[in-house]
N, CA and C of each residue as an Amber inpcrd file, in Angstrom:
protein
   486
  17.1960000  -2.2700000   7.9370000  16.1230000  -2.2300000   6.7120000
  16.2870000  -3.5470000   5.5280000  14.6770000  -3.0450000   5.4020000
  14.3890000  -4.4730000   4.8220000  13.8470000  -3.4430000   3.1860000
  13.5140000  -4.1880000   2.5640000  13.1040000  -3.5230000   0.8410000
  11.7100000  -4.1950000   0.5250000  10.6710000  -3.1600000  -0.0030000
   9.5120000  -3.9590000   0.2260000   9.0850000  -3.8940000  -1.1590000
   9.0740000  -4.2340000  -1.9910000   8.9330000  -4.3370000  -2.8370000
   7.6270000  -4.6930000  -3.2380000   6.7840000  -3.8560000  -4.7330000
   5.4610000  -4.4350000  -5.8170000   5.7300000  -5.3930000  -6.9090000
   5.7960000  -6.1070000  -6.9540000   5.8500000  -7.1940000  -7.9190000
   4.6710000  -6.5690000  -9.3490000   5.4290000  -6.9300000 -10.2140000
   4.2290000  -6.3230000 -11.7550000   2.8060000  -8.1260000 -11.4180000
   1.9810000  -8.1160000 -11.4550000   1.1350000  -9.3480000 -11.8600000
   1.5290000  -9.9160000 -12.8130000   1.7820000  -8.9350000 -14.1850000
   1.9760000  -9.8520000 -15.7050000   3.1460000 -10.4340000 -15.4330000
   4.7910000  -9.9370000 -14.5990000   5.5650000 -11.1970000 -15.4580000
   6.7890000 -11.0380000 -13.9860000   5.8630000 -10.6970000 -12.5970000
   6.6480000 -10.9260000 -11.2820000   8.0030000 -10.4210000 -10.9800000
   7.7940000  -9.5880000 -12.0290000   9.6070000  -8.6870000 -11.9000000
   9.0780000  -7.3320000 -10.5130000   9.5860000  -6.8900000  -9.9990000
  10.0660000  -5.8420000  -8.7600000   9.0210000  -4.1830000  -9.9740000
   7.9320000  -3.9240000  -9.4200000   7.5710000  -2.8980000  -9.8990000
   7.7660000  -1.2700000  -9.5270000   8.0630000  -1.4330000  -8.1590000
   8.4810000  -0.5670000  -7.1590000   9.3070000  -1.0930000  -6.0280000
  10.0910000  -0.4290000  -5.7430000  10.6460000  -0.8680000  -4.3540000
  11.1240000  -0.0050000  -3.2660000  10.8250000   0.3490000  -2.2170000
  11.3600000   1.1480000  -1.6540000  12.0810000   0.6500000   0.0430000
  13.4690000   1.5450000   0.4140000  13.7680000   1.4680000   1.7090000
  13.0300000   1.6860000   2.8960000  12.7580000   0.3220000   4.0280000
  11.9290000   0.9160000   4.9710000  12.6450000   0.6430000   6.1090000
  12.7360000   1.0300000   7.5710000  12.7600000   0.3120000   9.0620000
  11.9690000  -0.2520000   9.0650000  12.6060000  -1.1190000   9.3640000
  11.7660000  -2.4040000  10.2480000  11.6900000  -1.4670000  12.1900000
  10.5250000  -1.5810000  12.8440000   9.8870000  -1.1750000  14.1450000
   9.3120000  -2.1400000  14.6020000   8.4250000  -3.2080000  14.0050000
   8.1910000  -4.1190000  14.7570000   7.9250000  -5.3600000  13.8780000
   8.4090000  -6.3610000  14.1680000   7.9830000  -7.5100000  13.4560000
   7.3700000  -8.9950000  14.1360000   6.4720000  -9.1360000  14.1510000
   5.2520000 -10.3910000  15.4940000   5.0540000 -10.5520000  14.4060000
   4.4810000 -12.2750000  15.0020000   3.4340000 -13.0400000  14.2100000
   1.8520000 -12.3780000  13.6600000   1.6100000 -10.9970000  14.4160000
   0.6810000 -10.5650000  14.2130000   0.8680000  -9.0410000  13.5910000
   1.9420000  -8.8410000  13.8370000   2.3800000  -7.2570000  12.7250000
   3.7560000  -6.8680000  12.2920000   3.7130000  -6.6300000  10.9390000
   4.9610000  -5.7700000  10.7570000   4.6390000  -4.7200000  10.6000000
   6.2380000  -3.9580000  10.9710000   5.1970000  -2.1250000  11.5110000
   6.4970000  -1.6250000  10.1550000   6.7990000  -0.8790000   9.1260000
   7.8820000  -0.6420000   7.8660000   7.1660000   0.9500000   8.3770000
   8.5650000   1.6680000   8.7940000   8.8210000   3.0910000   9.0770000
   9.3630000   3.6770000   7.5140000   8.7600000   4.3760000   7.0290000
   9.2700000   5.5740000   5.9880000   9.3210000   6.7830000   5.6250000
  10.8300000   7.4340000   6.1820000  10.4290000   8.6080000   6.3250000
  10.5330000   9.5580000   5.1900000  10.2260000  10.9110000   5.6240000
   9.9400000  11.9780000   4.6210000  10.8840000  12.0310000   3.3230000
  11.2930000  11.9560000   2.6800000  12.9840000  11.8230000   1.5170000
  12.8740000  11.0610000   0.9700000  12.5070000   9.3610000   2.2690000
  13.4820000   8.7600000   1.0680000  13.5000000   8.3120000  -0.3200000
  14.4100000   8.0770000  -0.8950000  13.9680000   8.2310000  -2.3410000
  13.9280000   6.4670000  -1.8590000  12.9010000   6.6570000  -3.6530000
  12.5690000   4.8440000  -3.2530000  12.4580000   4.9150000  -5.0490000
  12.2650000   3.3780000  -5.6710000  11.8520000   3.7380000  -7.9200000
  11.1820000   2.9980000  -8.1080000  10.3550000   3.1030000  -9.3460000
   9.3140000   2.4630000  -9.6160000   9.9100000   2.4740000 -11.5840000
   9.0050000   1.3260000 -11.7750000   9.2710000   0.7160000 -12.9120000
   8.1380000   1.5020000 -14.0470000   8.1440000   2.2910000 -15.2700000
   7.7010000   3.2250000 -15.9280000   7.2230000   1.8630000 -16.7600000
   6.3610000   2.0060000 -17.5100000   6.1970000   0.7720000 -19.0550000
   6.2680000  -0.4460000 -18.4340000   6.2510000  -1.1550000 -19.6470000
   6.6850000  -2.4470000 -20.6110000   7.7590000  -3.0120000 -20.1650000
   8.9860000  -2.4250000 -20.3980000  10.3680000  -2.0190000 -20.8690000
  10.8480000  -2.0900000 -18.7690000  11.1880000  -3.1410000 -18.1660000
  11.6910000  -3.5140000 -17.0270000  12.9960000  -2.5110000 -16.4390000
  13.6390000  -1.8610000 -18.0700000  14.3280000  -0.9100000 -17.5090000
  14.5900000   0.2270000 -17.2600000  13.2020000   0.4310000 -17.2650000
  12.8300000   1.8890000 -17.5870000  13.0320000   2.3830000 -15.1760000
  13.2460000   3.3180000 -15.2690000  13.1220000   3.2150000 -13.2990000
  13.1170000   4.9020000 -13.4450000  11.9110000   5.2590000 -12.9100000
  11.9930000   6.7260000 -12.0280000  12.3190000   7.0290000 -10.6400000
  12.9190000   7.4250000 -10.1010000  13.2670000   7.8200000  -8.9370000
  12.3990000   8.8450000  -8.4970000  11.8610000   8.7300000  -6.9950000
  11.2240000   9.5900000  -6.6930000  11.9250000  10.1130000  -4.3200000
  11.0930000  10.4460000  -4.1700000  11.7820000  10.7500000  -3.0280000
  10.0860000  10.8270000  -2.4080000  10.1830000  10.1430000  -1.1520000
   8.6240000  10.2220000  -0.6390000   8.2480000  11.3070000   0.1600000
   7.1410000  11.5130000   0.4590000   6.2910000  12.7790000   1.1310000
   5.9180000  12.7770000   1.9460000   5.5130000  12.1640000   2.4220000
   5.5350000  11.8620000   4.9480000   6.2980000  10.8900000   4.8250000
   6.6320000  11.1070000   6.3300000   6.8320000  10.3060000   6.9340000
   5.8900000   9.2510000   7.5390000   6.1960000   8.2760000   7.4730000
   4.6680000   7.2210000   6.9320000   5.2990000   5.8240000   8.1840000
   3.9380000   5.0140000   8.6490000   4.1270000   3.7000000   9.1780000
   3.4950000   2.6130000   8.5100000   3.8140000   1.6900000   7.6600000
   3.6320000   1.0780000   7.3960000   3.0830000  -0.3480000   8.2050000
   1.4390000  -0.0770000   8.3610000   1.2040000  -1.5750000   9.2590000
   0.8720000  -2.8770000   8.5770000   0.7470000  -3.8730000   8.3860000
   0.9240000  -4.4730000   7.6200000   0.3570000  -6.2980000   8.3360000
  -0.0830000  -6.8420000   7.5800000  -0.8690000  -8.0870000   9.2910000
  -0.8510000  -9.0870000   8.1840000  -0.7130000 -10.5290000   8.7470000
  -0.0450000 -11.1960000   7.7300000  -1.1880000 -11.9820000   7.1350000
  -1.6990000 -12.3180000   6.6460000  -2.9060000 -12.8370000   5.5830000
  -4.1900000 -12.2090000   5.6920000  -3.7840000 -10.2840000   5.7510000
  -4.4350000  -9.9290000   5.6150000  -4.3360000  -8.7390000   3.6250000
  -5.1540000  -9.2300000   3.0290000  -5.3170000  -8.3930000   1.8400000
  -5.0810000  -6.7600000   1.4480000  -4.1640000  -6.0470000   3.1950000
  -4.2750000  -5.0780000   2.5290000  -3.5100000  -4.1270000   3.8490000
  -2.6130000  -2.9600000   3.6070000  -1.3740000  -2.7050000   4.4660000
  -2.9120000  -1.8780000   4.6550000  -1.7840000  -1.0880000   6.0090000
  -2.2580000   0.4150000   6.3200000  -1.3400000   1.2020000   6.2630000
  -0.8000000   2.2840000   6.2080000  -0.1610000   3.3810000   5.8600000
  -0.3430000   4.9610000   7.0660000  -0.2860000   5.0770000   7.8010000
  -0.3850000   6.2770000   8.6020000   0.5910000   7.4160000   8.7190000
   0.4390000   8.4440000   7.9010000   1.1660000   9.7040000   7.8280000
   0.9160000  10.4780000   8.6490000   2.2810000  11.7350000   8.6120000
   2.4270000  12.9670000   9.3740000   3.6750000  13.6810000   8.3020000
   2.7980000  15.1130000   8.4210000   3.1390000  16.3980000   7.6390000
   4.3010000  17.5650000   8.8350000   5.1610000  18.3000000   8.5470000
   5.2450000  19.0580000   9.3810000   6.4640000  18.8550000  10.2860000
   7.2540000  19.9710000  10.6240000   8.3010000  19.0280000  11.1630000
   8.7120000  19.3960000  12.9540000   8.8420000  19.4600000  13.9080000
   8.6000000  20.0780000  15.0680000   7.2460000  19.7810000  15.4810000
   7.0090000  21.0150000  16.1590000   5.6260000  21.3710000  16.6430000
   4.8120000  21.9810000  15.7560000   4.9640000  21.9860000  14.3190000
   3.8120000  21.7920000  13.2780000   3.5130000  20.3500000  12.9930000
   4.7380000  19.5520000  13.5760000   3.7330000  18.5840000  13.3090000
   2.9530000  17.8330000  13.2310000   2.2160000  16.9640000  12.1330000
   0.7390000  17.2580000  12.9300000   0.3500000  15.6260000  11.8650000
  -0.4690000  14.9570000  12.6050000  -1.7050000  13.6220000  11.2290000
  -1.7270000  13.4200000  10.3680000  -1.9760000  13.7070000   8.8580000
  -2.2670000  13.9690000   7.9280000  -3.4030000  12.8850000   7.9340000
  -3.4080000  11.7950000   7.5880000  -4.4260000  11.1900000   7.3790000
  -3.9800000   9.8600000   7.7570000  -4.7710000   8.1960000   7.2580000
  -4.4430000   7.1270000   7.0570000  -4.8800000   6.9260000   5.7980000
  -4.0760000   5.8200000   5.3920000  -4.1620000   4.5920000   3.5800000
  -4.5810000   3.6800000   4.1750000  -5.4830000   2.8830000   3.3310000
  -5.5060000   1.7360000   3.4590000  -4.9880000   1.1410000   1.9450000
  -4.1250000   0.3430000   1.6640000  -3.6900000   0.1470000   0.1950000
  -4.4520000  -1.4990000   0.0280000  -5.3960000  -1.5990000  -0.5130000
  -5.1770000  -3.1500000  -1.4480000  -4.6950000  -3.5890000  -1.6890000
  -3.7050000  -4.6460000  -1.3770000  -3.0400000  -5.7570000  -1.6920000
  -2.9650000  -7.2270000  -1.8410000  -2.0490000  -7.5240000  -2.2770000
  -1.8450000  -8.8320000  -1.7070000  -0.6580000  -9.7090000  -0.5730000
  -2.2580000 -10.4590000   0.6480000  -0.6280000 -10.4050000   1.2800000
   0.6870000 -10.2060000   1.4550000   1.5460000 -10.2900000   1.6660000
   2.6160000  -9.8170000   2.0200000   3.4410000 -10.9400000   2.4300000
   4.6540000 -11.5790000   1.3200000   5.4860000 -12.3390000   1.6590000
   6.8720000 -12.0050000   1.8300000   7.2200000 -12.9720000   2.7870000
   8.4770000 -13.0440000   2.9520000   9.8910000 -12.9170000   2.4820000
  10.8990000 -12.1680000   2.0590000  11.5560000 -12.3080000   1.3800000
  13.0000000 -12.3680000   1.7180000  14.2550000 -13.0410000   1.2110000
  15.3630000 -12.4670000   1.9180000  15.8890000 -11.2370000   2.1120000
  15.2710000 -10.2560000   1.4270000  15.6200000  -8.9970000   1.4780000
  14.8470000  -7.9910000   2.1790000  13.6950000  -8.9590000   2.7920000
  12.6170000  -8.0450000   2.8490000  10.9680000  -8.5570000   2.7770000
  10.2310000  -7.7520000   1.9290000   8.8260000  -8.2520000   1.7770000
   8.6440000  -8.0950000   0.4280000   7.4710000  -8.5270000  -0.5730000
   6.9000000  -8.8020000  -1.7450000   5.3140000  -8.5240000  -1.5010000
   4.5950000  -7.8150000  -2.4510000   3.4360000  -7.7540000  -2.4450000
   2.9500000  -7.3710000  -3.9170000   1.6820000  -6.7170000  -4.0570000
   0.7750000  -6.6640000  -5.6580000  -0.0940000  -5.6460000  -4.9170000
   0.0090000  -4.4740000  -5.9620000  -0.8340000  -3.5640000  -5.3620000
  -2.0470000  -3.8520000  -5.8900000  -2.9200000  -3.7770000  -5.3770000
  -4.8720000  -4.0840000  -6.2130000  -5.2150000  -2.5380000  -7.1810000
  -4.2910000  -1.1820000  -6.7710000  -4.8350000  -0.1640000  -7.1020000
  -6.0010000   0.4810000  -6.1170000  -6.9620000   0.1790000  -6.2640000
  -7.9840000   0.7030000  -5.5010000  -8.1410000   0.6370000  -3.9480000
  -7.8760000   1.9690000  -3.1060000  -6.5360000   1.7960000  -1.9810000
  -8.0660000   2.7100000  -1.4110000  -8.2810000   3.0220000   0.3520000
  -9.2910000   3.7820000   1.0370000  -8.5540000   4.6040000   1.7390000
  -8.9100000   6.5120000   1.7680000  -8.0510000   7.1130000   2.2010000
  -9.0620000   7.4700000   3.2940000  -8.0240000   7.9790000   5.0320000
  -9.3490000   7.9690000   6.1850000  -8.9930000   8.6760000   6.7500000
  -9.6850000  10.0690000   6.9520000  -9.5170000  11.0890000   7.4190000
  -9.1350000  11.0670000   8.6350000  -8.2320000  11.7860000   9.5880000
  -8.8750000  12.1600000  11.2230000  -9.6920000  12.1960000  11.8310000
 -10.8400000  12.3670000  10.9850000 -11.9830000  12.7330000  11.4380000
 -12.7840000  11.0510000  11.3230000 -12.2940000  10.2010000  10.9280000
 -12.8670000   8.7350000  10.5180000 -13.7890000   9.4340000   9.4390000
 -13.7580000  10.4000000   8.2240000 -14.5090000  10.2630000   7.1090000
 -13.1730000   9.0580000   5.8950000 -14.5460000   8.5420000   5.1640000
 -12.9300000   8.2400000   3.9770000 -13.5730000   8.4180000   2.6930000
 -12.6880000   7.8560000   2.1340000 -13.2200000   8.4350000   0.4570000
 -12.5080000   7.4800000  -0.3480000 -12.8570000   5.9560000  -0.9150000
 -12.2670000   5.7640000  -1.9930000 -11.1020000   6.5210000  -3.2730000
 -10.1130000   5.8670000  -3.0320000  -8.9480000   6.3780000  -3.5680000
  -8.7420000   5.3880000  -5.6080000  -8.9430000   5.9530000  -6.7310000
  -8.0590000   5.1400000  -7.7960000  -9.2620000   4.2380000  -7.8310000
 -10.9100000   4.3270000  -8.1100000 -11.6660000   3.6620000  -8.2200000
 -12.1580000   3.1990000  -9.8710000 -11.3000000   4.5590000 -10.1930000
 -11.5760000   4.8320000 -12.0130000 -10.2960000   4.0770000 -12.6960000
  -9.2900000   4.0330000 -11.8090000  -8.2400000   3.0610000 -12.3800000
  -8.3750000   1.6080000 -12.4670000  -9.0090000   1.2590000 -11.0710000
  -9.4310000  -0.3530000 -10.9540000  -9.9120000  -0.6680000 -11.9460000
 -11.2340000   0.1490000 -11.9340000 -11.9780000  -0.5830000 -12.9110000
 -11.4810000  -0.1290000 -14.7230000 -10.6220000   0.8170000 -14.6260000
  -9.4480000   0.3060000 -16.2280000  -9.2330000  -1.3930000 -15.9420000
  -8.6750000  -1.6470000 -14.7740000  -7.7840000  -2.6200000 -15.0610000
  -8.9170000  -3.8590000 -14.8300000  -9.9680000  -3.5960000 -14.4700000
 -10.9240000  -4.6870000 -14.7110000 -11.3640000  -4.7550000 -16.1930000
 -11.5230000  -3.4210000 -16.8950000 -12.6140000  -3.8390000 -18.2480000
 -11.1200000  -3.7010000 -18.9550000  -9.9960000  -3.9250000 -18.8960000
  -8.8150000  -3.6020000 -20.4190000  -7.9910000  -5.9210000 -19.6710000
  -9.2740000  -6.2150000 -19.1210000  -9.4270000  -7.6910000 -18.1040000
  -7.7840000  -7.8740000 -17.7150000  -6.4790000  -7.1910000 -17.3380000
  -6.2220000  -7.6320000 -16.4520000  -6.2630000  -7.4940000 -14.6370000
  -7.2060000  -7.5980000 -14.2030000  -8.4030000  -8.0550000 -13.1850000
  -9.5430000  -8.7850000 -13.9070000  -9.8760000 -10.1360000 -13.2200000
 -10.8060000 -11.0770000 -13.1840000 -11.8760000 -10.6180000 -13.1540000
 -12.7920000 -10.9930000 -13.6130000 -14.2210000 -10.1590000 -12.5240000
 -14.8240000 -11.1970000 -11.4550000 -14.2300000 -12.0720000 -11.2370000
 -13.8860000 -12.7640000  -9.7350000 -12.8950000 -12.1350000  -9.0140000
 -11.5630000 -11.3150000  -9.2580000 -10.7230000 -11.5570000  -8.9290000
 -10.9000000  -9.2960000  -8.4620000 -11.6690000  -9.1860000  -8.8070000
 -12.0660000  -7.7670000  -8.7980000 -13.2840000  -8.0420000  -7.6850000
 -14.3640000  -8.8140000  -7.6070000 -15.2820000  -8.8690000  -6.7600000
 -14.4290000  -9.1950000  -5.5950000 -13.1480000  -9.9960000  -5.2530000
 -12.7120000 -10.1030000  -4.1360000 -12.2770000  -9.4350000  -4.0490000
 -11.4410000  -7.7310000  -4.3450000 -10.6390000  -6.7250000  -4.3130000
 -11.8600000  -6.2510000  -3.4190000 -12.7880000  -5.4840000  -4.4000000
 -14.6170000  -4.5430000  -3.2580000 -14.5260000  -5.3170000  -2.4140000
 -14.5960000  -6.8360000  -2.4240000 -15.3990000  -7.2390000  -0.8190000
 -14.0620000  -6.8810000  -0.0730000 -13.0930000  -7.0320000  -0.3940000
 -12.0040000  -6.5370000   0.8460000 -12.5090000  -5.4940000   1.0230000
 -12.2200000  -4.4020000  -0.1990000 -12.5510000  -2.7850000   0.5750000
 -13.8950000  -2.5560000   1.4790000 -15.1170000  -3.0980000   1.3150000
 -16.0050000  -3.1030000   1.9840000 -15.6580000  -3.5630000   3.2030000
 -14.9490000  -4.2270000   3.8610000 -15.2600000  -5.1960000   5.0130000
 -13.9510000  -4.3680000   5.7010000 -12.8980000  -3.2820000   5.2300000
 -12.0520000  -2.2500000   5.5350000 -12.7730000  -0.8330000   5.7950000
 -13.9270000  -0.5290000   4.9890000 -14.9520000   0.2870000   5.2740000
 -15.6460000  -0.1200000   6.3390000 -16.1260000  -1.2060000   6.4450000
 -16.5080000  -1.1040000   7.8660000 -15.8420000  -0.9920000   9.0230000
 -14.9270000  -2.2110000   8.8050000 -14.2830000  -1.5100000  10.0860000
 -14.2450000   0.0040000  10.4320000 -13.9070000   0.8200000   9.8070000
 -13.6530000   2.6860000   9.8100000 -15.4690000   2.9460000  10.2050000
 -16.0350000   2.4530000   9.7190000 -16.8880000   3.1730000   9.7030000
 -17.4080000   2.7550000  11.8380000 -17.0070000   2.1240000  11.8270000
 -17.2470000   1.2230000  13.5280000 -16.2810000   1.7220000  14.3920000
 -15.2710000   1.8640000  13.6770000 -13.8230000   1.9360000  14.1320000
 -13.3210000   1.7210000  15.2160000 -13.6480000   0.0970000  14.6990000
 -12.5420000  -1.2120000  14.3350000 -11.2660000  -0.6310000  14.6640000
 -10.2780000  -1.4730000  14.8600000  -8.7340000  -1.9450000  14.4730000
  -8.8290000  -2.5930000  13.3830000  -7.4450000  -2.5710000  12.3420000
  -8.0890000  -3.2880000  11.0140000  -7.7890000  -4.3740000  11.2820000
């Protein structure tokens, strides 16, 4: 079991944390499992003491690639014979860093949702733009995230591995 934390860009303090099981940990891939119902925490507002507990909604395998500015989340819904692959989700984020308790990263808000038929859509594009307009993200940083997202979309459209 490890802890994956999203650190806040402004303070470096944890903004969210999940307990995950390690499925694989190699030089090329870290695969972590997050089962449906796992409790996690998110910090809300500027005050780091405001915690919101939630329960994860799908069985999810999170694939993290050293040095990459994204992770890929594969999710399944249902139980037994009714269990089916739902979608995969490309989360734009800082390359992960190892810590004594697991891994740290920082979410960049912009995400790509890919359906089983390989059609895709951007998620939280408006939120990402709000962060840029508010000055939380510089123009250069925003361009870097958009460029990384376009590269991932190219991989999806060519059906290449992430």
